[in-house]
Amino acid sequence: MFERACKGPRTSVLPDFFVGAHAAALEASLITRDVARFKTNFPGLSLISP
């Protein structure tokens, strides 16, 4: 597992990717607290940040 600087290992990369891909395929909005990850992988996805 790769460790990010000062934040520890990523543990949910693959499940997050599937959720993002599903939302993108449905052209749906996605509610997330990790906007940066989804903006990087799915630039056209509509994101809602609480």
JSON list of N, CA, C and O in Angstrom, two decimals:
[
{"chain": "A", "resi": 1, "resn": "MET", "atom": "N", "xyz": [0.83, -1.18, 0.00]},
{"chain": "A", "resi": 1, "resn": "MET", "atom": "CA", "xyz": [0.00, 0.00, 0.00]},
{"chain": "A", "resi": 1, "resn": "MET", "atom": "C", "xyz": [0.88, 1.24, 0.00]},
{"chain": "A", "resi": 1, "resn": "MET", "atom": "O", "xyz": [1.86, 1.31, 0.70]},
{"chain": "A", "resi": 2, "resn": "PHE", "atom": "N", "xyz": [0.50, 2.22, -0.80]},
{"chain": "A", "resi": 2, "resn": "PHE", "atom": "CA", "xyz": [1.25, 3.47, -0.85]},
{"chain": "A", "resi": 2, "resn": "PHE", "atom": "C", "xyz": [0.75, 4.40, 0.23]},
{"chain": "A", "resi": 2, "resn": "PHE", "atom": "O", "xyz": [-0.44, 4.46, 0.51]},
{"chain": "A", "resi": 3, "resn": "GLU", "atom": "N", "xyz": [1.66, 5.11, 0.84]},
{"chain": "A", "resi": 3, "resn": "GLU", "atom": "CA", "xyz": [1.27, 6.06, 1.88]},
{"chain": "A", "resi": 3, "resn": "GLU", "atom": "C", "xyz": [1.34, 7.48, 1.35]},
{"chain": "A", "resi": 3, "resn": "GLU", "atom": "O", "xyz": [2.28, 7.84, 0.68]},
{"chain": "A", "resi": 4, "resn": "ARG", "atom": "N", "xyz": [0.33, 8.25, 1.64]},
{"chain": "A", "resi": 4, "resn": "ARG", "atom": "CA", "xyz": [0.32, 9.66, 1.26]},
{"chain": "A", "resi": 4, "resn": "ARG", "atom": "C", "xyz": [1.07, 10.45, 2.31]},
{"chain": "A", "resi": 4, "resn": "ARG", "atom": "O", "xyz": [1.16, 10.04, 3.47]},
{"chain": "A", "resi": 5, "resn": "ALA", "atom": "N", "xyz": [1.61, 11.59, 1.92]},
{"chain": "A", "resi": 5, "resn": "ALA", "atom": "CA", "xyz": [2.36, 12.43, 2.85]},
{"chain": "A", "resi": 5, "resn": "ALA", "atom": "C", "xyz": [1.47, 12.88, 4.01]},
{"chain": "A", "resi": 5, "resn": "ALA", "atom": "O", "xyz": [0.45, 13.52, 3.81]},
{"chain": "A", "resi": 6, "resn": "CYS", "atom": "N", "xyz": [1.80, 12.49, 5.21]},
{"chain": "A", "resi": 6, "resn": "CYS", "atom": "CA", "xyz": [1.14, 12.91, 6.45]},
{"chain": "A", "resi": 6, "resn": "CYS", "atom": "C", "xyz": [-0.31, 12.45, 6.60]},
{"chain": "A", "resi": 6, "resn": "CYS", "atom": "O", "xyz": [-0.99, 12.91, 7.50]},
{"chain": "A", "resi": 7, "resn": "LYS", "atom": "N", "xyz": [-0.82, 11.61, 5.73]},
{"chain": "A", "resi": 7, "resn": "LYS", "atom": "CA", "xyz": [-2.22, 11.22, 5.85]},
{"chain": "A", "resi": 7, "resn": "LYS", "atom": "C", "xyz": [-2.42, 9.71, 5.97]},
{"chain": "A", "resi": 7, "resn": "LYS", "atom": "O", "xyz": [-3.52, 9.26, 6.10]},
{"chain": "A", "resi": 8, "resn": "GLY", "atom": "N", "xyz": [-1.38, 8.92, 5.87]},
{"chain": "A", "resi": 8, "resn": "GLY", "atom": "CA", "xyz": [-1.51, 7.49, 6.02]},
{"chain": "A", "resi": 8, "resn": "GLY", "atom": "C", "xyz": [-1.93, 6.81, 4.73]},
{"chain": "A", "resi": 8, "resn": "GLY", "atom": "O", "xyz": [-2.06, 7.43, 3.68]},
{"chain": "A", "resi": 9, "resn": "PRO", "atom": "N", "xyz": [-2.15, 5.50, 4.78]},
{"chain": "A", "resi": 9, "resn": "PRO", "atom": "CA", "xyz": [-2.47, 4.74, 3.57]},
{"chain": "A", "resi": 9, "resn": "PRO", "atom": "C", "xyz": [-3.91, 4.96, 3.09]},
{"chain": "A", "resi": 9, "resn": "PRO", "atom": "O", "xyz": [-4.80, 5.21, 3.89]},
{"chain": "A", "resi": 10, "resn": "ARG", "atom": "N", "xyz": [-4.10, 4.86, 1.80]},
{"chain": "A", "resi": 10, "resn": "ARG", "atom": "CA", "xyz": [-5.46, 4.91, 1.25]},
{"chain": "A", "resi": 10, "resn": "ARG", "atom": "C", "xyz": [-6.06, 3.52, 1.40]},
{"chain": "A", "resi": 10, "resn": "ARG", "atom": "O", "xyz": [-5.44, 2.53, 1.04]},
{"chain": "A", "resi": 11, "resn": "THR", "atom": "N", "xyz": [-7.26, 3.45, 1.90]},
{"chain": "A", "resi": 11, "resn": "THR", "atom": "CA", "xyz": [-7.86, 2.14, 2.12]},
{"chain": "A", "resi": 11, "resn": "THR", "atom": "C", "xyz": [-9.09, 1.89, 1.26]},
{"chain": "A", "resi": 11, "resn": "THR", "atom": "O", "xyz": [-9.55, 0.76, 1.18]},
{"chain": "A", "resi": 12, "resn": "SER", "atom": "N", "xyz": [-9.63, 2.92, 0.62]},
{"chain": "A", "resi": 12, "resn": "SER", "atom": "CA", "xyz": [-10.88, 2.71, -0.12]},
{"chain": "A", "resi": 12, "resn": "SER", "atom": "C", "xyz": [-10.82, 3.22, -1.55]},
{"chain": "A", "resi": 12, "resn": "SER", "atom": "O", "xyz": [-11.79, 3.74, -2.06]},
{"chain": "A", "resi": 13, "resn": "VAL", "atom": "N", "xyz": [-9.68, 3.05, -2.21]},
{"chain": "A", "resi": 13, "resn": "VAL", "atom": "CA", "xyz": [-9.53, 3.57, -3.56]},
{"chain": "A", "resi": 13, "resn": "VAL", "atom": "C", "xyz": [-10.45, 2.86, -4.55]},
{"chain": "A", "resi": 13, "resn": "VAL", "atom": "O", "xyz": [-11.17, 3.50, -5.30]},
{"chain": "A", "resi": 14, "resn": "LEU", "atom": "N", "xyz": [-10.45, 1.54, -4.58]},
{"chain": "A", "resi": 14, "resn": "LEU", "atom": "CA", "xyz": [-11.25, 0.80, -5.55]},
{"chain": "A", "resi": 14, "resn": "LEU", "atom": "C", "xyz": [-12.76, 0.99, -5.34]},
{"chain": "A", "resi": 14, "resn": "LEU", "atom": "O", "xyz": [-13.47, 1.29, -6.31]},
{"chain": "A", "resi": 15, "resn": "PRO", "atom": "N", "xyz": [-13.29, 0.86, -4.12]},
{"chain": "A", "resi": 15, "resn": "PRO", "atom": "CA", "xyz": [-14.72, 1.10, -3.94]},
{"chain": "A", "resi": 15, "resn": "PRO", "atom": "C", "xyz": [-15.14, 2.52, -4.33]},
{"chain": "A", "resi": 15, "resn": "PRO", "atom": "O", "xyz": [-16.18, 2.73, -4.95]},
{"chain": "A", "resi": 16, "resn": "ASP", "atom": "N", "xyz": [-14.30, 3.52, -4.01]},
{"chain": "A", "resi": 16, "resn": "ASP", "atom": "CA", "xyz": [-14.61, 4.90, -4.39]},
{"chain": "A", "resi": 16, "resn": "ASP", "atom": "C", "xyz": [-14.64, 5.05, -5.89]},
{"chain": "A", "resi": 16, "resn": "ASP", "atom": "O", "xyz": [-15.47, 5.77, -6.45]},
{"chain": "A", "resi": 17, "resn": "PHE", "atom": "N", "xyz": [-13.73, 4.36, -6.59]},
{"chain": "A", "resi": 17, "resn": "PHE", "atom": "CA", "xyz": [-13.71, 4.43, -8.04]},
{"chain": "A", "resi": 17, "resn": "PHE", "atom": "C", "xyz": [-14.99, 3.85, -8.62]},
{"chain": "A", "resi": 17, "resn": "PHE", "atom": "O", "xyz": [-15.58, 4.41, -9.55]},
{"chain": "A", "resi": 18, "resn": "PHE", "atom": "N", "xyz": [-15.46, 2.73, -8.10]},
{"chain": "A", "resi": 18, "resn": "PHE", "atom": "CA", "xyz": [-16.71, 2.13, -8.59]},
{"chain": "A", "resi": 18, "resn": "PHE", "atom": "C", "xyz": [-17.91, 3.04, -8.34]},
{"chain": "A", "resi": 18, "resn": "PHE", "atom": "O", "xyz": [-18.79, 3.17, -9.19]},
{"chain": "A", "resi": 19, "resn": "VAL", "atom": "N", "xyz": [-17.95, 3.67, -7.19]},
{"chain": "A", "resi": 19, "resn": "VAL", "atom": "CA", "xyz": [-19.05, 4.60, -6.88]},
{"chain": "A", "resi": 19, "resn": "VAL", "atom": "C", "xyz": [-19.01, 5.78, -7.84]},
{"chain": "A", "resi": 19, "resn": "VAL", "atom": "O", "xyz": [-20.04, 6.18, -8.39]},
{"chain": "A", "resi": 20, "resn": "GLY", "atom": "N", "xyz": [-17.83, 6.34, -8.07]},
{"chain": "A", "resi": 20, "resn": "GLY", "atom": "CA", "xyz": [-17.69, 7.46, -8.99]},
{"chain": "A", "resi": 20, "resn": "GLY", "atom": "C", "xyz": [-18.05, 7.08, -10.41]},
{"chain": "A", "resi": 20, "resn": "GLY", "atom": "O", "xyz": [-18.71, 7.84, -11.12]},
{"chain": "A", "resi": 21, "resn": "ALA", "atom": "N", "xyz": [-17.61, 5.93, -10.85]},
{"chain": "A", "resi": 21, "resn": "ALA", "atom": "CA", "xyz": [-17.91, 5.46, -12.21]},
{"chain": "A", "resi": 21, "resn": "ALA", "atom": "C", "xyz": [-19.41, 5.23, -12.39]},
{"chain": "A", "resi": 21, "resn": "ALA", "atom": "O", "xyz": [-19.97, 5.56, -13.44]},
{"chain": "A", "resi": 22, "resn": "HIS", "atom": "N", "xyz": [-20.05, 4.68, -11.39]},
{"chain": "A", "resi": 22, "resn": "HIS", "atom": "CA", "xyz": [-21.49, 4.44, -11.45]},
{"chain": "A", "resi": 22, "resn": "HIS", "atom": "C", "xyz": [-22.26, 5.76, -11.54]},
{"chain": "A", "resi": 22, "resn": "HIS", "atom": "O", "xyz": [-23.17, 5.91, -12.34]},
{"chain": "A", "resi": 23, "resn": "ALA", "atom": "N", "xyz": [-21.88, 6.73, -10.72]},
{"chain": "A", "resi": 23, "resn": "ALA", "atom": "CA", "xyz": [-22.53, 8.05, -10.76]},
{"chain": "A", "resi": 23, "resn": "ALA", "atom": "C", "xyz": [-22.30, 8.73, -12.10]},
{"chain": "A", "resi": 23, "resn": "ALA", "atom": "O", "xyz": [-23.20, 9.35, -12.66]},
{"chain": "A", "resi": 24, "resn": "ALA", "atom": "N", "xyz": [-21.09, 8.60, -12.64]},
{"chain": "A", "resi": 24, "resn": "ALA", "atom": "CA", "xyz": [-20.78, 9.20, -13.94]},
{"chain": "A", "resi": 24, "resn": "ALA", "atom": "C", "xyz": [-21.60, 8.55, -15.05]},
{"chain": "A", "resi": 24, "resn": "ALA", "atom": "O", "xyz": [-22.12, 9.23, -15.94]},
{"chain": "A", "resi": 25, "resn": "ALA", "atom": "N", "xyz": [-21.74, 7.23, -15.01]},
{"chain": "A", "resi": 25, "resn": "ALA", "atom": "CA", "xyz": [-22.50, 6.51, -16.03]},
{"chain": "A", "resi": 25, "resn": "ALA", "atom": "C", "xyz": [-23.98, 6.90, -16.00]},
{"chain": "A", "resi": 25, "resn": "ALA", "atom": "O", "xyz": [-24.64, 6.97, -17.04]},
{"chain": "A", "resi": 26, "resn": "LEU", "atom": "N", "xyz": [-24.50, 7.16, -14.81]},
{"chain": "A", "resi": 26, "resn": "LEU", "atom": "CA", "xyz": [-25.91, 7.56, -14.66]},
{"chain": "A", "resi": 26, "resn": "LEU", "atom": "C", "xyz": [-26.11, 9.06, -14.81]},
{"chain": "A", "resi": 26, "resn": "LEU", "atom": "O", "xyz": [-27.24, 9.54, -14.76]},
{"chain": "A", "resi": 27, "resn": "GLU", "atom": "N", "xyz": [-24.99, 9.80, -14.97]},
{"chain": "A", "resi": 27, "resn": "GLU", "atom": "CA", "xyz": [-25.03, 11.26, -15.03]},
{"chain": "A", "resi": 27, "resn": "GLU", "atom": "C", "xyz": [-25.73, 11.84, -13.80]},
{"chain": "A", "resi": 27, "resn": "GLU", "atom": "O", "xyz": [-26.51, 12.77, -13.87]},
{"chain": "A", "resi": 28, "resn": "ALA", "atom": "N", "xyz": [-25.42, 11.24, -12.65]},
{"chain": "A", "resi": 28, "resn": "ALA", "atom": "CA", "xyz": [-26.02, 11.63, -11.37]},
{"chain": "A", "resi": 28, "resn": "ALA", "atom": "C", "xyz": [-25.02, 12.48, -10.58]},
{"chain": "A", "resi": 28, "resn": "ALA", "atom": "O", "xyz": [-23.82, 12.45, -10.83]},
{"chain": "A", "resi": 29, "resn": "SER", "atom": "N", "xyz": [-25.52, 13.21, -9.62]},
{"chain": "A", "resi": 29, "resn": "SER", "atom": "CA", "xyz": [-24.66, 13.95, -8.69]},
{"chain": "A", "resi": 29, "resn": "SER", "atom": "C", "xyz": [-24.20, 13.00, -7.59]},
{"chain": "A", "resi": 29, "resn": "SER", "atom": "O", "xyz": [-24.87, 12.03, -7.27]},
{"chain": "A", "resi": 30, "resn": "LEU", "atom": "N", "xyz": [-23.05, 13.31, -7.02]},
{"chain": "A", "resi": 30, "resn": "LEU", "atom": "CA", "xyz": [-22.48, 12.47, -5.97]},
{"chain": "A", "resi": 30, "resn": "LEU", "atom": "C", "xyz": [-22.18, 13.33, -4.75]},
{"chain": "A", "resi": 30, "resn": "LEU", "atom": "O", "xyz": [-21.55, 14.38, -4.87]},
{"chain": "A", "resi": 31, "resn": "ILE", "atom": "N", "xyz": [-22.62, 12.90, -3.59]},
{"chain": "A", "resi": 31, "resn": "ILE", "atom": "CA", "xyz": [-22.32, 13.59, -2.34]},
{"chain": "A", "resi": 31, "resn": "ILE", "atom": "C", "xyz": [-21.07, 12.95, -1.75]},
{"chain": "A", "resi": 31, "resn": "ILE", "atom": "O", "xyz": [-21.02, 11.73, -1.57]},
{"chain": "A", "resi": 32, "resn": "THR", "atom": "N", "xyz": [-20.06, 13.77, -1.46]},
{"chain": "A", "resi": 32, "resn": "THR", "atom": "CA", "xyz": [-18.80, 13.25, -0.93]},
{"chain": "A", "resi": 32, "resn": "THR", "atom": "C", "xyz": [-18.10, 14.30, -0.07]},
{"chain": "A", "resi": 32, "resn": "THR", "atom": "O", "xyz": [-18.30, 15.50, -0.26]},
{"chain": "A", "resi": 33, "resn": "ARG", "atom": "N", "xyz": [-17.28, 13.83, 0.84]},
{"chain": "A", "resi": 33, "resn": "ARG", "atom": "CA", "xyz": [-16.43, 14.73, 1.62]},
{"chain": "A", "resi": 33, "resn": "ARG", "atom": "C", "xyz": [-15.03, 14.80, 1.01]},
{"chain": "A", "resi": 33, "resn": "ARG", "atom": "O", "xyz": [-14.22, 15.61, 1.40]},
{"chain": "A", "resi": 34, "resn": "ASP", "atom": "N", "xyz": [-14.75, 13.91, 0.05]},
{"chain": "A", "resi": 34, "resn": "ASP", "atom": "CA", "xyz": [-13.44, 13.85, -0.59]},
{"chain": "A", "resi": 34, "resn": "ASP", "atom": "C", "xyz": [-13.56, 14.33, -2.04]},
{"chain": "A", "resi": 34, "resn": "ASP", "atom": "O", "xyz": [-13.41, 13.57, -2.99]},
{"chain": "A", "resi": 35, "resn": "VAL", "atom": "N", "xyz": [-13.84, 15.61, -2.21]},
{"chain": "A", "resi": 35, "resn": "VAL", "atom": "CA", "xyz": [-14.08, 16.20, -3.52]},
{"chain": "A", "resi": 35, "resn": "VAL", "atom": "C", "xyz": [-12.85, 16.08, -4.42]},
{"chain": "A", "resi": 35, "resn": "VAL", "atom": "O", "xyz": [-12.97, 15.77, -5.60]},
{"chain": "A", "resi": 36, "resn": "ALA", "atom": "N", "xyz": [-11.66, 16.27, -3.88]},
{"chain": "A", "resi": 36, "resn": "ALA", "atom": "CA", "xyz": [-10.44, 16.25, -4.68]},
{"chain": "A", "resi": 36, "resn": "ALA", "atom": "C", "xyz": [-10.25, 14.91, -5.39]},
{"chain": "A", "resi": 36, "resn": "ALA", "atom": "O", "xyz": [-9.87, 14.87, -6.56]},
{"chain": "A", "resi": 37, "resn": "ARG", "atom": "N", "xyz": [-10.51, 13.82, -4.71]},
{"chain": "A", "resi": 37, "resn": "ARG", "atom": "CA", "xyz": [-10.33, 12.50, -5.32]},
{"chain": "A", "resi": 37, "resn": "ARG", "atom": "C", "xyz": [-11.26, 12.30, -6.50]},
{"chain": "A", "resi": 37, "resn": "ARG", "atom": "O", "xyz": [-10.87, 11.82, -7.56]},
{"chain": "A", "resi": 38, "resn": "PHE", "atom": "N", "xyz": [-12.51, 12.70, -6.34]},
{"chain": "A", "resi": 38, "resn": "PHE", "atom": "CA", "xyz": [-13.48, 12.50, -7.42]},
{"chain": "A", "resi": 38, "resn": "PHE", "atom": "C", "xyz": [-13.28, 13.49, -8.56]},
{"chain": "A", "resi": 38, "resn": "PHE", "atom": "O", "xyz": [-13.49, 13.16, -9.72]},
{"chain": "A", "resi": 39, "resn": "LYS", "atom": "N", "xyz": [-12.85, 14.72, -8.26]},
{"chain": "A", "resi": 39, "resn": "LYS", "atom": "CA", "xyz": [-12.57, 15.70, -9.32]},
{"chain": "A", "resi": 39, "resn": "LYS", "atom": "C", "xyz": [-11.41, 15.24, -10.19]},
{"chain": "A", "resi": 39, "resn": "LYS", "atom": "O", "xyz": [-11.41, 15.46, -11.39]},
{"chain": "A", "resi": 40, "resn": "THR", "atom": "N", "xyz": [-10.43, 14.61, -9.58]},
{"chain": "A", "resi": 40, "resn": "THR", "atom": "CA", "xyz": [-9.27, 14.13, -10.32]},
{"chain": "A", "resi": 40, "resn": "THR", "atom": "C", "xyz": [-9.65, 12.99, -11.27]},
{"chain": "A", "resi": 40, "resn": "THR", "atom": "O", "xyz": [-9.27, 12.99, -12.44]},
{"chain": "A", "resi": 41, "resn": "ASN", "atom": "N", "xyz": [-10.41, 12.03, -10.78]},
{"chain": "A", "resi": 41, "resn": "ASN", "atom": "CA", "xyz": [-10.74, 10.85, -11.57]},
{"chain": "A", "resi": 41, "resn": "ASN", "atom": "C", "xyz": [-11.95, 11.03, -12.48]},
{"chain": "A", "resi": 41, "resn": "ASN", "atom": "O", "xyz": [-12.05, 10.36, -13.51]},
{"chain": "A", "resi": 42, "resn": "PHE", "atom": "N", "xyz": [-12.89, 11.89, -12.11]},
{"chain": "A", "resi": 42, "resn": "PHE", "atom": "CA", "xyz": [-14.12, 12.10, -12.86]},
{"chain": "A", "resi": 42, "resn": "PHE", "atom": "C", "xyz": [-14.39, 13.59, -13.00]},
{"chain": "A", "resi": 42, "resn": "PHE", "atom": "O", "xyz": [-15.25, 14.15, -12.31]},
{"chain": "A", "resi": 43, "resn": "PRO", "atom": "N", "xyz": [-13.67, 14.28, -13.89]},
{"chain": "A", "resi": 43, "resn": "PRO", "atom": "CA", "xyz": [-13.77, 15.74, -13.97]},
{"chain": "A", "resi": 43, "resn": "PRO", "atom": "C", "xyz": [-15.16, 16.25, -14.36]},
{"chain": "A", "resi": 43, "resn": "PRO", "atom": "O", "xyz": [-15.52, 17.35, -13.99]},
{"chain": "A", "resi": 44, "resn": "GLY", "atom": "N", "xyz": [-15.97, 15.49, -15.08]},
{"chain": "A", "resi": 44, "resn": "GLY", "atom": "CA", "xyz": [-17.29, 15.95, -15.49]},
{"chain": "A", "resi": 44, "resn": "GLY", "atom": "C", "xyz": [-18.39, 15.62, -14.50]},
{"chain": "A", "resi": 44, "resn": "GLY", "atom": "O", "xyz": [-19.55, 16.01, -14.70]},
{"chain": "A", "resi": 45, "resn": "LEU", "atom": "N", "xyz": [-18.06, 14.95, -13.41]},
{"chain": "A", "resi": 45, "resn": "LEU", "atom": "CA", "xyz": [-19.05, 14.51, -12.43]},
{"chain": "A", "resi": 45, "resn": "LEU", "atom": "C", "xyz": [-19.50, 15.68, -11.56]},
{"chain": "A", "resi": 45, "resn": "LEU", "atom": "O", "xyz": [-18.69, 16.47, -11.08]},
{"chain": "A", "resi": 46, "resn": "SER", "atom": "N", "xyz": [-20.80, 15.79, -11.37]},
{"chain": "A", "resi": 46, "resn": "SER", "atom": "CA", "xyz": [-21.35, 16.83, -10.51]},
{"chain": "A", "resi": 46, "resn": "SER", "atom": "C", "xyz": [-21.21, 16.38, -9.05]},
{"chain": "A", "resi": 46, "resn": "SER", "atom": "O", "xyz": [-21.76, 15.35, -8.66]},
{"chain": "A", "resi": 47, "resn": "LEU", "atom": "N", "xyz": [-20.46, 17.16, -8.26]},
{"chain": "A", "resi": 47, "resn": "LEU", "atom": "CA", "xyz": [-20.20, 16.80, -6.88]},
{"chain": "A", "resi": 47, "resn": "LEU", "atom": "C", "xyz": [-20.90, 17.75, -5.91]},
{"chain": "A", "resi": 47, "resn": "LEU", "atom": "O", "xyz": [-20.96, 18.95, -6.14]},
{"chain": "A", "resi": 48, "resn": "ILE", "atom": "N", "xyz": [-21.38, 17.18, -4.82]},
{"chain": "A", "resi": 48, "resn": "ILE", "atom": "CA", "xyz": [-22.00, 17.95, -3.74]},
{"chain": "A", "resi": 48, "resn": "ILE", "atom": "C", "xyz": [-21.18, 17.69, -2.50]},
{"chain": "A", "resi": 48, "resn": "ILE", "atom": "O", "xyz": [-20.95, 16.55, -2.12]},
{"chain": "A", "resi": 49, "resn": "SER", "atom": "N", "xyz": [-20.69, 18.77, -1.88]},
{"chain": "A", "resi": 49, "resn": "SER", "atom": "CA", "xyz": [-19.88, 18.64, -0.68]},
{"chain": "A", "resi": 49, "resn": "SER", "atom": "C", "xyz": [-20.64, 19.23, 0.50]},
{"chain": "A", "resi": 49, "resn": "SER", "atom": "O", "xyz": [-20.97, 20.42, 0.47]},
{"chain": "A", "resi": 50, "resn": "PRO", "atom": "N", "xyz": [-20.92, 18.42, 1.53]},
{"chain": "A", "resi": 50, "resn": "PRO", "atom": "CA", "xyz": [-21.69, 18.94, 2.68]},
{"chain": "A", "resi": 50, "resn": "PRO", "atom": "C", "xyz": [-20.91, 19.94, 3.50]},
{"chain": "A", "resi": 50, "resn": "PRO", "atom": "O", "xyz": [-19.77, 20.05, 3.49]}
]
